[in-house]
Amino acid sequence: MATHHVEKEDKQNDAQVNALRHSSDSDDEEEEFEDQNWDDWKDEDDAVEEQGLNPQLQCLFCDSPYGSCSLLFEHCASAHCFDFYGIKKAYNLDFYKCFKLINYVRSQVAVNKCWSCGMICTSKEELQKHLHKAVSFDLSSFPWDDDRYLNPFLQDDSLLYSFGEDDEDEEGDIMIDDTKELASYLSQFEHIDIQVEGASDRCAPELIIPCENGGKGAVLSFDKDLNAAKPLANTNNVAGGLSPYRSRKNETFTVPSTNIATNEIRKINKNYFSSYSSFGIHRDMISDKVRTDAYRQAISENPSLLRNAVVMDVGCGTGILSLFAAQAGASRVIAVEASDKMAAVATQIVKDNSLLRNGISSDGSQQDGVIEVVQGMVEELDNADHIQPQSMDVLLSEWMGYCLLYESMLTSVLFARDKWLKPGGAILPDTATMFVAGFGRGATSIPFWENVYGFNMSCIGQEVVEDAARVPIVDVIDSCNIVTTTKVLQNFDLVTMQPKQMDFTAEVELEPKLVVPLNNPTGSKLEITWCYGLVLWFETGFTERFCREKPVVLSTSPYDPSTHWSQTILTFREPIAMASNSGGDKLAEVGTNDCPAVKIQSRISIVRASQHRSIDISMELTGIGSDRRKRNWPAQFFNLN
C-alpha cells in the first residue's frame, strides 16, 4: 500500500503544494532492516501502524469523519447525492481515475463549486443545498482527467490510499500493484509536456482560484498572479528531477508538481506572446477603427492628462499607443512588450519616427525622443533599475480579450497599477462593463440551411446548433436578432478592483422585447419569440475621472459598429419561447409554445480556467411563466481557450 503526503505552505492566501511524496514497501526491505536490528525504528513504526488501524476518513463534502470507505461513500450517496461506486461502475473508472476524481471533488467543494455541474455557490450552505445526482459525462473526457488531480488536495488524505481496499477481495493484489505503478508514473512528472491546445471544454478549477468566502484555494499558487509565476528552488536533484528522501522502511519521492504548472504556464505564455509576433494580428487590431480611434481620442484629446506625463504602455505591440502618447506631449513613455520579436519591431518603429529615447538615427545623429521599449513581462521589471516603483503618471494598456477577460492580461495591468503607478495616477481605460442579452433564431445558422438553392438541409442546421451548445462562439450578431432586453452583467473599476474580482457570478433577468414580429411562429395566438441563447459583449470607459476634456467609450455592442472582438455567443441546448403578454396553457411546461416564459432568469459565472489565459463560463437558466411557475434547465458549461 502506498502512502501520500503533501506539504503545504500558506503564502499570499494561496495554497502552494511544494511536494507530493509516495512511499512503497517491500518484503525485501523489511528483512534488510530486521537483519540490521534497528529496533528503535521498528518500535516507532509499530506505534505508527497501531495509530493507523482506525484512520479517520473525512467526507468529501462536509467535516464528518468515518472509519471506513464504505461508510463514508454510503454517507456521500445519501446525504450529498454522490454515488462513488455507481460513478466508478458507470464510467469504468480505474484506480488512477478514482484517485483523480476524489481530488477533483475536494478541490471543487473547497471553492463552493458543484463538482458535477460546475455551478458556483456563494456559501458552503448553498452548495450543500444545491448538490444533485451526477450529470452525464462525455466518456472521452472527464473534468477530472487532468494529471494535476494526481496531487492530493488535502494534506494526509487517508481516503486516497484506502478507497481501493474494498476491491482487494475481488482483485487480489491489483490495487497494490496499481499504487506502485502510480508512484512510478508520478516519478516521470518532471518530463510531462502539457499541451496548450486541446483543453477540455468542461469546467475545471483554476491553478489559482481566488475565494472571497475564505475557502481554500486550489493546489498551486504563484507570486502575485499566474503571469508572475516563478519556479521554486530545485536543490539536490537526481536523475529525473526527483529529490529522494529515505525513511526507515520506505523510500519517499518528492515530485516537483509546482515545476509542472510553472512549465505549463511558461509554455502557454510563450505561445501566447509568439502569436502576437504575427503582423496580421496587429494589422487587424490597428485596422479596427472603433478600437484605435477610441484610444487615439482618449490620449490625444485630453492634453491636461498627457502633457509632460510619464506613461507606461503595458503590452505595447507595434507601439501605436506609445506613439499617440508621445505625440500628445508625454515627457517619457515606457513601452513594455513581452514578445521578443515585437519589442524589436516596436523599437525600430519608434526609431524610424525619431521618438526613441537616447536613440541614434540612421544618419548617426542623436535622437531626442521620449519612448523607450522594454522587452519582458511587466511582472519581471524589478531588475529595471531605471524604472522606479510608483513613478508613472499614466498607465495605458489595450488589455481586453474576447468576452473581455479571455487572455487574462488584466492581471498584468493590475500588477503594473500596484507596482508602478503613482498614488492618484490615471489608468486608461479606467472602467469596463459586461452586458448580456438573448438572441433569436436569425442569429443561428438554421435559416441558412433551410433553403440551400431550393433544397431543405435543415438537419445540418439543427446539428450545428446542438454543437454550438457545447462551445462558446465568437462572432458578430446583428442587433435585429437581439430578442430580449439588455442587462449589465458585471462592472469593473480598474482603479480599485483586485485580481480575484475577475472571477464572478452574476444574476440577471431578461424580458422579451415588446416588438419582435420576425421571430413569431405563424398562427401563434400569443406574440411569441424564441430565444436561442445569450450573447455577451463589453465596453470600456475613458471616463471624466481622468479624461476631463474628452471622455470616450469603446463599445463592442451589436448595436454599434463591429470590432475585432465581435461578441461571445452562448447557445441554449433548446430554444425558450417567450412572450411579453400573459396567457398560455397553465398545464404546459414553461418556455414552450403553449406556455411561453415572460422572463428568463440567468445565472452566469465566469472564472479563470485551469488552462492559463483561458476562461470557464457556466450558465444556469430559469424560465418564469405568467402565473409565476418556474422551470429550470440543466446548467451548461463553456471553455473559451
XYZ file of C-alpha atoms in Angstrom:
641
model
C 0.000 0.000 0.000
C 1.309 3.464 -0.871
C 1.025 6.498 1.362
C 0.718 10.040 0.094
C 1.776 13.218 1.831
C 1.518 16.857 0.762
C 3.486 19.621 2.436
C 1.645 22.936 2.181
C 2.854 26.455 2.729
C 0.406 29.331 3.006
C 1.652 32.299 1.025
C -0.403 35.315 -0.012
C -3.613 33.445 0.855
C -2.973 30.792 -1.811
C -2.325 27.091 -1.190
C 1.062 26.119 -2.566
C 1.886 22.470 -2.859
C 5.646 22.058 -2.666
C 5.909 18.308 -2.952
C 3.937 15.091 -3.345
C 5.578 12.131 -1.756
C 4.949 8.464 -2.441
C 6.171 5.557 -0.318
C 6.411 1.905 -1.324
C 7.048 -1.073 0.951
C 8.676 -4.347 0.048
C 9.287 -7.546 1.988
C 12.945 -7.480 0.989
C 13.425 -4.090 2.590
C 11.735 -5.311 5.797
C 14.086 -8.258 6.027
C 17.046 -5.985 5.412
C 16.058 -3.664 8.256
C 15.322 -6.606 10.591
C 18.757 -8.047 9.893
C 20.281 -4.728 10.881
C 18.289 -4.953 14.148
C 17.191 -1.330 14.148
C 14.758 -1.936 16.985
C 14.205 1.718 17.820
C 12.946 2.394 14.315
C 10.838 -0.774 14.349
C 9.139 0.194 17.617
C 8.375 3.617 16.241
C 6.904 2.107 13.092
C 4.742 -0.253 15.133
C 3.325 2.719 17.011
C 2.534 4.425 13.729
C 0.868 1.273 12.421
C -1.263 0.984 15.558
C -2.305 4.561 15.181
C -3.300 3.896 11.569
C -5.531 0.905 12.326
C -8.563 3.183 12.509
C -7.890 6.040 10.097
C -10.288 8.945 10.142
C -11.627 9.440 6.633
C -13.093 12.889 6.008
C -16.240 13.259 3.952
C -15.765 14.852 0.540
C -18.497 17.428 1.166
C -18.634 18.078 4.917
C -16.491 17.633 8.018
C -17.976 14.291 9.071
C -15.314 11.627 9.852
C -15.755 7.933 9.085
C -13.823 4.810 9.951
C -14.196 3.074 6.607
C -14.580 3.932 2.959
C -17.841 2.035 2.646
C -19.436 4.078 5.432
C -18.052 7.332 4.024
C -19.293 6.690 0.493
C -22.666 5.495 1.799
C -22.952 8.839 3.610
C -21.874 10.749 0.472
C -24.542 8.971 -1.572
C -27.380 9.512 0.886
C -26.520 12.999 2.176
C -24.752 14.587 -0.802
C -26.056 12.720 -3.885
C -22.531 11.466 -4.670
C -22.592 7.757 -5.523
C -18.881 6.948 -5.771
C -19.327 3.258 -6.525
C -22.097 3.967 -9.020
C -19.964 6.537 -10.853
C -16.970 4.215 -10.808
C -19.020 1.394 -12.312
C -20.941 3.523 -14.808
C -17.781 5.030 -16.307
C -15.489 2.044 -15.668
C -13.031 4.191 -13.690
C -9.684 2.577 -12.926
C -7.536 3.310 -9.887
C -5.985 6.445 -11.376
C -9.288 7.965 -12.433
C -10.799 7.264 -8.996
C -7.762 8.871 -7.380
C -8.183 11.943 -9.588
C -11.949 12.041 -9.018
C -11.531 12.292 -5.233
C -9.014 15.141 -5.504
C -11.151 16.878 -8.131
C -14.255 16.763 -5.936
C -12.351 18.081 -2.918
C -10.899 20.953 -4.974
C -14.352 21.951 -6.218
C -16.026 21.768 -2.814
C -13.256 23.932 -1.321
C -14.347 26.828 -3.547
C -18.088 26.169 -3.174
C -18.371 24.805 -6.680
C -20.592 21.872 -7.679
C -18.316 19.025 -8.780
C -20.932 17.763 -11.227
C -22.470 20.769 -12.983
C -19.875 23.428 -12.111
C -22.290 25.869 -10.509
C -20.514 28.347 -8.224
C -22.338 28.897 -4.940
C -21.971 31.820 -2.589
C -21.518 29.714 0.544
C -20.913 26.199 1.772
C -24.529 26.006 2.906
C -25.809 26.955 -0.546
C -23.583 24.301 -2.102
C -24.948 21.629 0.260
C -28.497 22.512 -0.791
C -27.542 22.539 -4.462
C -25.785 19.157 -4.681
C -27.532 16.724 -7.016
C -27.003 13.452 -8.804
C -24.165 13.396 -11.295
C -24.815 14.749 -14.755
C -23.913 12.624 -17.762
C -20.256 12.991 -18.678
C -18.605 12.647 -22.043
C -16.858 9.248 -21.943
C -13.926 10.661 -23.899
C -13.182 13.454 -21.444
C -13.928 13.730 -17.736
C -13.425 17.035 -15.892
C -11.046 15.245 -13.514
C -8.858 13.788 -16.289
C -6.126 16.393 -15.770
C -2.968 14.907 -14.245
C -2.824 17.713 -11.696
C -5.512 15.795 -9.796
C -2.931 13.128 -9.046
C -1.729 15.641 -6.459
C -3.594 15.167 -3.157
C -5.711 18.215 -2.421
C -5.849 17.587 1.333
C -2.836 17.018 3.490
C -2.640 13.401 4.745
C -5.846 12.414 2.944
C -6.307 8.833 4.204
C -9.115 8.262 1.727
C -6.665 8.310 -1.187
C -4.937 5.141 -0.057
C -7.997 3.485 1.419
C -10.695 3.708 -1.247
C -9.234 0.734 -3.149
C -9.371 -1.639 -0.195
C -12.963 -2.621 -0.950
C -11.797 -4.055 -4.266
C -8.964 -6.162 -2.865
C -11.142 -9.189 -2.138
C -12.101 -9.352 -5.795
C -8.901 -8.155 -7.399
C -6.238 -9.511 -5.073
C -3.073 -7.559 -5.417
C -4.263 -5.465 -8.363
C -4.812 -2.333 -6.293
C -1.426 -2.750 -4.592
C 0.232 -3.080 -7.968
C -1.681 -0.013 -9.131
C -0.315 2.107 -6.303
C 3.229 1.003 -7.055
C 2.675 1.817 -10.704
C 1.230 5.181 -9.683
C 4.403 6.012 -7.737
C 6.463 5.041 -10.765
C 4.174 7.058 -13.025
C 4.407 10.157 -10.851
C 8.194 9.915 -10.850
C 8.071 10.852 -14.541
C 6.148 14.087 -13.920
C 9.178 16.296 -14.424
C 9.130 15.317 -18.097
C 5.440 15.797 -18.755
C 4.780 18.236 -21.581
C 1.337 19.741 -21.023
C -0.030 20.846 -24.376
C -1.588 24.263 -24.862
C -4.070 23.012 -27.440
C -6.951 20.660 -26.864
C -8.097 21.806 -23.479
C -11.286 20.221 -22.200
C -14.455 22.154 -22.903
C -15.646 21.339 -19.409
C -15.401 23.491 -16.380
C -12.279 22.873 -14.297
C -10.743 24.515 -11.217
C -8.005 27.036 -11.653
C -4.389 26.844 -10.644
C -5.276 29.844 -8.534
C -8.909 30.240 -7.530
C -9.447 33.458 -5.586
C -12.089 32.739 -2.987
C -13.908 35.641 -1.387
C -15.685 33.464 1.150
C -12.476 32.347 2.769
C -12.378 28.869 1.299
C -9.107 27.240 0.395
C -7.574 27.906 -2.983
C -6.671 25.154 -5.365
C -3.429 23.224 -5.436
C -0.896 25.716 -6.736
C -0.142 29.373 -6.203
C 2.341 31.850 -7.581
C 3.788 35.270 -6.900
C 1.103 37.932 -7.298
C -0.615 36.189 -10.175
C -0.165 33.492 -12.756
C 1.785 35.715 -15.108
C 4.430 36.195 -12.450
C 4.878 32.504 -11.705
C 8.399 31.585 -10.657
C 9.821 28.085 -10.224
C 10.757 27.014 -6.750
C 14.391 26.409 -5.981
C 15.390 22.946 -7.202
C 18.022 21.553 -4.897
C 19.718 18.184 -4.585
C 18.119 16.905 -7.745
C 18.911 13.487 -9.089
C 18.070 11.844 -12.377
C 14.534 12.553 -13.461
C 14.317 15.759 -11.461
C 13.418 13.983 -8.215
C 14.663 14.671 -4.709
C 14.778 11.269 -2.958
C 14.248 11.184 0.786
C 14.861 7.878 2.560
C 12.818 6.961 5.579
C 13.179 3.891 7.747
C 11.415 1.168 5.752
C 10.096 3.271 2.963
C 11.510 5.344 0.182
C 9.543 8.519 -0.446
C 9.910 10.574 -3.614
C 9.291 14.277 -3.894
C 7.512 15.091 -7.148
C 8.103 18.669 -8.379
C 4.444 19.325 -9.198
C 4.941 23.083 -8.931
C 7.526 22.882 -11.700
C 4.970 21.164 -13.923
C 2.487 24.008 -13.527
C 5.219 26.604 -13.887
C 6.477 24.975 -17.075
C 2.920 24.789 -18.391
C 2.374 28.491 -17.761
C 5.700 29.347 -19.343
C 4.804 27.365 -22.421
C 1.363 28.950 -22.687
C 2.868 32.404 -22.195
C 5.482 31.678 -24.845
C 2.854 30.559 -27.331
C 0.591 33.464 -26.386
C 3.248 36.118 -26.900
C 4.571 34.360 -30.001
C 1.096 34.553 -31.537
C 1.369 38.328 -31.305
C 4.513 38.179 -33.440
C 2.220 37.831 -36.453
C 1.870 41.165 -38.208
C -1.565 40.112 -39.416
C -2.914 40.259 -35.848
C -1.546 43.765 -35.383
C -2.974 44.875 -38.698
C -6.400 43.585 -37.610
C -6.178 45.466 -34.310
C -4.911 48.727 -35.791
C -7.472 48.482 -38.617
C -10.214 48.150 -36.014
C -11.271 51.776 -36.303
C -13.563 51.653 -33.247
C -10.728 50.399 -31.085
C -7.877 52.533 -32.366
C -9.881 55.764 -32.650
C -11.153 55.368 -29.086
C -7.602 55.149 -27.739
C -6.345 57.922 -30.006
C -9.105 60.272 -28.873
C -8.636 59.454 -25.194
C -4.888 60.082 -25.475
C -4.685 62.946 -27.951
C -7.756 64.924 -26.923
C -7.015 65.103 -23.197
C -3.932 67.367 -23.139
C -4.129 68.120 -19.430
C -3.674 64.410 -18.708
C -0.821 63.565 -21.079
C 1.213 66.755 -21.314
C 4.597 66.230 -19.547
C 3.329 62.956 -18.088
C 5.398 59.803 -17.513
C 3.478 56.990 -19.201
C 3.727 53.190 -19.128
C 2.184 51.228 -22.010
C 1.616 47.594 -20.956
C 1.733 45.230 -23.928
C 2.696 47.847 -26.491
C 2.776 45.594 -29.599
C 3.720 47.840 -32.523
C 3.909 50.785 -30.111
C 0.936 52.622 -31.616
C -0.442 53.761 -28.240
C 3.006 54.848 -27.106
C 3.338 56.885 -30.294
C -0.018 58.545 -29.552
C 1.181 59.347 -26.020
C 4.432 60.865 -27.274
C 2.505 62.877 -29.837
C 0.208 64.138 -27.056
C 3.153 65.608 -25.158
C 4.243 62.901 -22.700
C 7.706 63.570 -21.302
C 8.603 59.881 -21.099
C 6.900 56.711 -22.350
C 7.967 53.247 -21.228
C 6.607 50.713 -23.714
C 6.607 47.204 -22.237
C 6.356 44.249 -24.628
C 6.834 40.562 -23.718
C 7.324 39.283 -27.279
C 10.988 39.398 -28.298
C 10.126 39.995 -31.926
C 7.538 42.703 -31.351
C 9.764 44.506 -28.843
C 12.426 44.712 -31.554
C 9.858 45.803 -34.134
C 8.432 48.474 -31.808
C 11.926 49.774 -31.132
C 12.580 50.096 -34.860
C 9.229 51.818 -35.451
C 9.893 54.317 -32.659
C 13.386 54.915 -34.013
C 12.077 55.385 -37.557
C 9.734 58.068 -36.217
C 12.573 59.840 -34.362
C 10.936 59.237 -30.983
C 13.426 56.785 -29.450
C 14.780 57.938 -26.114
C 18.586 58.270 -26.288
C 18.499 56.735 -29.753
C 20.759 57.124 -32.739
C 19.229 57.959 -36.120
C 20.268 56.220 -39.330
C 22.412 59.227 -40.181
C 24.250 58.898 -36.878
C 22.655 61.878 -35.168
C 21.345 61.721 -31.588
C 17.563 61.332 -31.226
C 15.855 63.403 -28.583
C 12.817 61.134 -28.258
C 10.722 60.128 -25.258
C 9.891 56.452 -25.875
C 11.935 53.553 -24.563
C 10.917 49.975 -25.315
C 11.471 47.394 -22.578
C 11.303 43.727 -23.549
C 9.763 41.430 -20.934
C 6.629 40.847 -18.918
C 5.598 43.739 -16.731
C 5.812 41.442 -13.713
C 9.528 40.961 -14.424
C 10.657 44.579 -14.457
C 12.039 44.501 -10.921
C 15.546 44.388 -12.361
C 14.959 47.525 -14.432
C 16.723 49.977 -12.124
C 15.858 52.947 -14.336
C 12.141 52.428 -13.633
C 11.242 53.439 -10.105
C 8.183 51.995 -8.332
C 5.135 54.271 -8.243
C 6.713 56.671 -10.721
C 4.146 56.589 -13.551
C 1.599 59.353 -14.043
C -0.461 57.359 -16.563
C -0.858 53.633 -17.092
C -2.005 52.776 -20.593
C -2.978 49.375 -21.979
C -5.226 47.693 -24.517
C -5.693 44.501 -22.492
C -9.179 43.324 -23.434
C -9.749 39.867 -24.899
C -12.777 38.042 -26.244
C -15.591 38.166 -23.695
C -13.454 40.911 -22.095
C -11.495 38.574 -19.804
C -10.066 35.987 -22.191
C -6.226 36.041 -22.230
C -6.177 37.236 -18.588
C -3.973 40.212 -19.451
C -5.927 42.280 -16.957
C -3.923 40.698 -14.126
C -0.756 42.180 -15.636
C -2.376 45.614 -15.838
C -3.450 45.433 -12.201
C 0.046 44.342 -11.217
C 1.517 47.310 -13.090
C -1.016 49.612 -11.418
C 0.005 48.492 -7.940
C 3.730 48.443 -8.698
C 4.413 51.362 -10.998
C 1.514 53.859 -10.938
C 1.736 56.888 -8.669
C -0.932 57.267 -5.981
C -3.767 59.076 -7.714
C -2.303 58.305 -11.155
C -4.507 57.688 -14.175
C -5.269 54.330 -15.762
C -6.648 54.191 -19.308
C -9.235 52.833 -19.706
C -10.442 53.072 -16.112
C -13.750 51.156 -16.309
C -15.070 48.056 -18.037
C -18.633 46.733 -18.217
C -20.003 43.412 -19.461
C -23.509 43.129 -20.937
C -25.823 40.234 -21.745
C -28.952 39.802 -23.869
C -30.871 36.986 -25.548
C -30.657 36.316 -29.281
C -33.150 34.778 -31.644
C -33.286 32.275 -34.478
C -31.869 34.687 -37.013
C -28.515 34.670 -35.224
C -28.163 30.910 -35.709
C -27.294 29.007 -38.869
C -30.757 27.412 -39.053
C -32.222 29.834 -41.653
C -29.256 29.289 -43.997
C -29.642 25.508 -44.081
C -33.407 25.584 -44.540
C -33.078 26.700 -48.144
C -29.857 25.877 -49.976
C -30.542 26.554 -53.658
C -34.101 25.389 -53.052
C -33.159 22.259 -51.084
C -34.019 21.634 -47.428
C -30.861 20.933 -45.428
C -32.294 21.912 -42.056
C -30.974 18.726 -40.446
C -27.493 20.251 -40.700
C -28.598 23.498 -39.128
C -30.132 21.672 -36.183
C -26.934 19.684 -35.610
C -24.823 22.838 -35.827
C -26.967 24.490 -33.157
C -26.637 21.429 -30.925
C -22.855 21.514 -31.315
C -22.847 25.238 -30.547
C -24.448 24.485 -27.166
C -21.138 22.924 -26.106
C -18.667 25.643 -27.068
C -18.722 29.448 -26.955
C -18.745 31.106 -30.364
C -17.045 34.411 -31.107
C -18.952 36.074 -33.913
C -20.841 39.230 -34.848
C -24.567 39.302 -34.111
C -26.857 41.725 -35.894
C -28.805 43.895 -33.470
C -32.061 42.904 -35.186
C -31.544 39.405 -33.798
C -31.474 40.573 -30.171
C -34.847 39.417 -28.820
C -34.661 40.400 -25.126
C -33.821 43.359 -23.010
C -30.135 44.064 -22.370
C -28.753 43.896 -18.838
C -25.442 44.756 -17.207
C -23.688 41.552 -16.205
C -20.694 42.995 -14.332
C -18.910 46.304 -13.729
C -15.182 46.669 -13.161
C -13.412 49.716 -11.765
C -9.787 49.308 -12.761
C -8.673 51.892 -10.224
C -9.804 49.853 -7.239
C -10.503 46.263 -8.339
C -8.424 43.269 -7.248
C -7.471 40.296 -9.466
C -9.841 37.958 -7.621
C -12.764 40.058 -8.878
C -12.095 38.755 -12.366
C -13.909 35.617 -11.167
C -17.549 36.355 -10.566
C -21.124 35.093 -10.600
C -23.969 37.386 -11.631
C -27.723 37.001 -11.979
C -29.829 38.892 -14.492
C -33.486 38.809 -15.521
C -34.233 39.121 -19.226
C -37.609 40.019 -20.690
C -38.726 39.801 -24.321
C -38.686 42.898 -26.445
C -42.102 44.415 -26.991
C -41.921 44.154 -30.780
C -40.301 41.099 -32.308
C -42.538 40.179 -35.260
C -39.803 38.460 -37.287
C -39.466 35.717 -34.690
C -43.154 34.869 -34.226
C -44.322 31.486 -35.498
C -47.168 31.751 -38.000
C -50.589 31.334 -36.447
C -49.444 31.726 -32.864
C -52.138 33.006 -30.553
C -49.576 34.860 -28.465
C -46.893 37.202 -29.684
C -44.135 34.659 -29.135
C -40.443 34.990 -29.720
C -37.904 32.190 -29.401
C -34.684 32.847 -27.528
C -31.872 30.586 -28.733
C -29.111 31.726 -26.392
C -27.277 34.569 -24.713
C -24.808 36.979 -26.218
C -22.118 38.752 -24.181
C -20.232 41.918 -25.035
C -18.362 44.675 -23.248
C -17.457 48.315 -23.280
C -14.540 50.127 -21.689
C -14.666 53.695 -20.483
C -12.139 56.508 -20.523
C -14.231 58.445 -18.058
C -14.238 62.029 -16.822
C -12.343 60.866 -13.764
C -9.161 61.183 -15.865
C -10.270 62.271 -19.347
C -11.828 65.592 -18.392
C -11.639 67.243 -21.809
C -12.805 64.248 -23.867
C -14.384 61.202 -22.189
C -14.524 58.221 -24.569
C -16.397 54.910 -24.626
C -15.134 51.909 -26.582
C -18.121 49.620 -27.225
C -18.315 46.134 -28.729
C -22.147 46.138 -28.640
C -24.140 44.606 -31.504
C -25.939 47.960 -31.626
C -22.654 49.707 -32.507
C -20.163 49.272 -35.370
C -18.479 45.870 -35.157
C -14.971 45.379 -33.762
C -12.388 42.610 -33.959
C -13.667 41.397 -30.572
C -17.114 40.620 -32.075
C -19.459 39.191 -29.419
C -19.395 35.950 -27.430
C -22.348 33.633 -28.092
C -23.639 31.019 -25.626
C -26.257 28.815 -27.285
C -29.054 27.082 -25.342
C -29.489 23.324 -25.669
C -33.074 24.079 -26.660
C -34.729 27.405 -27.522
C -37.034 29.020 -24.968
C -40.365 30.510 -26.011
C -41.014 33.985 -24.604
C -43.958 36.388 -24.678
C -44.414 39.804 -23.130
C -48.160 39.387 -22.530
C -49.755 36.884 -20.173
C -51.593 33.777 -21.288
C -50.900 30.257 -22.427
C -51.737 26.804 -21.177
C -51.094 26.679 -17.447
C -50.650 22.911 -17.619
C -47.898 23.107 -20.210
C -44.200 23.443 -19.431
C -42.887 26.983 -19.092
C -40.829 28.069 -22.064
C -42.797 26.123 -24.642
C -45.049 27.390 -27.401
C -48.127 26.629 -25.274
C -46.779 28.406 -22.209
C -44.087 30.950 -23.094
C -41.915 32.438 -20.384
C -42.373 36.093 -19.537
C -38.862 36.247 -18.058
C -35.644 34.269 -18.164
C -33.534 34.379 -15.026
C -29.895 33.776 -15.949
C -27.118 32.976 -13.512
C -23.734 33.275 -15.208
C -20.329 32.519 -13.716
C -17.070 33.481 -15.393
C -13.778 32.344 -13.871
C -10.193 31.991 -14.973
C -9.723 28.395 -16.075
C -7.093 25.852 -15.101
C -5.523 26.384 -18.511
C -3.641 29.640 -18.158
C -5.184 32.606 -20.032
C -8.444 30.709 -20.679
C -11.801 31.300 -19.009
C -14.624 28.977 -17.939
C -18.243 30.077 -18.258
C -21.276 28.416 -16.674
C -24.876 29.310 -17.486
C -27.999 28.402 -15.485
C -31.464 29.283 -16.755
C -34.861 29.556 -15.103
C -37.964 30.353 -17.117
C -40.808 32.170 -15.328
C -44.352 31.843 -16.619
C -47.089 34.432 -16.417
C -48.548 32.523 -13.449
C -45.122 32.667 -11.690
C -44.475 28.975 -12.305
C -40.796 28.232 -12.873
C -38.850 25.813 -14.990
C -35.140 25.134 -14.597
C -32.865 23.868 -17.351
C -29.647 21.899 -16.709
C -26.572 24.079 -16.326
C -24.310 24.492 -19.349
C -20.560 24.929 -19.340
C -18.245 26.578 -21.816
C -14.476 26.949 -22.010
C -13.028 29.810 -24.024
C -9.461 28.921 -24.969
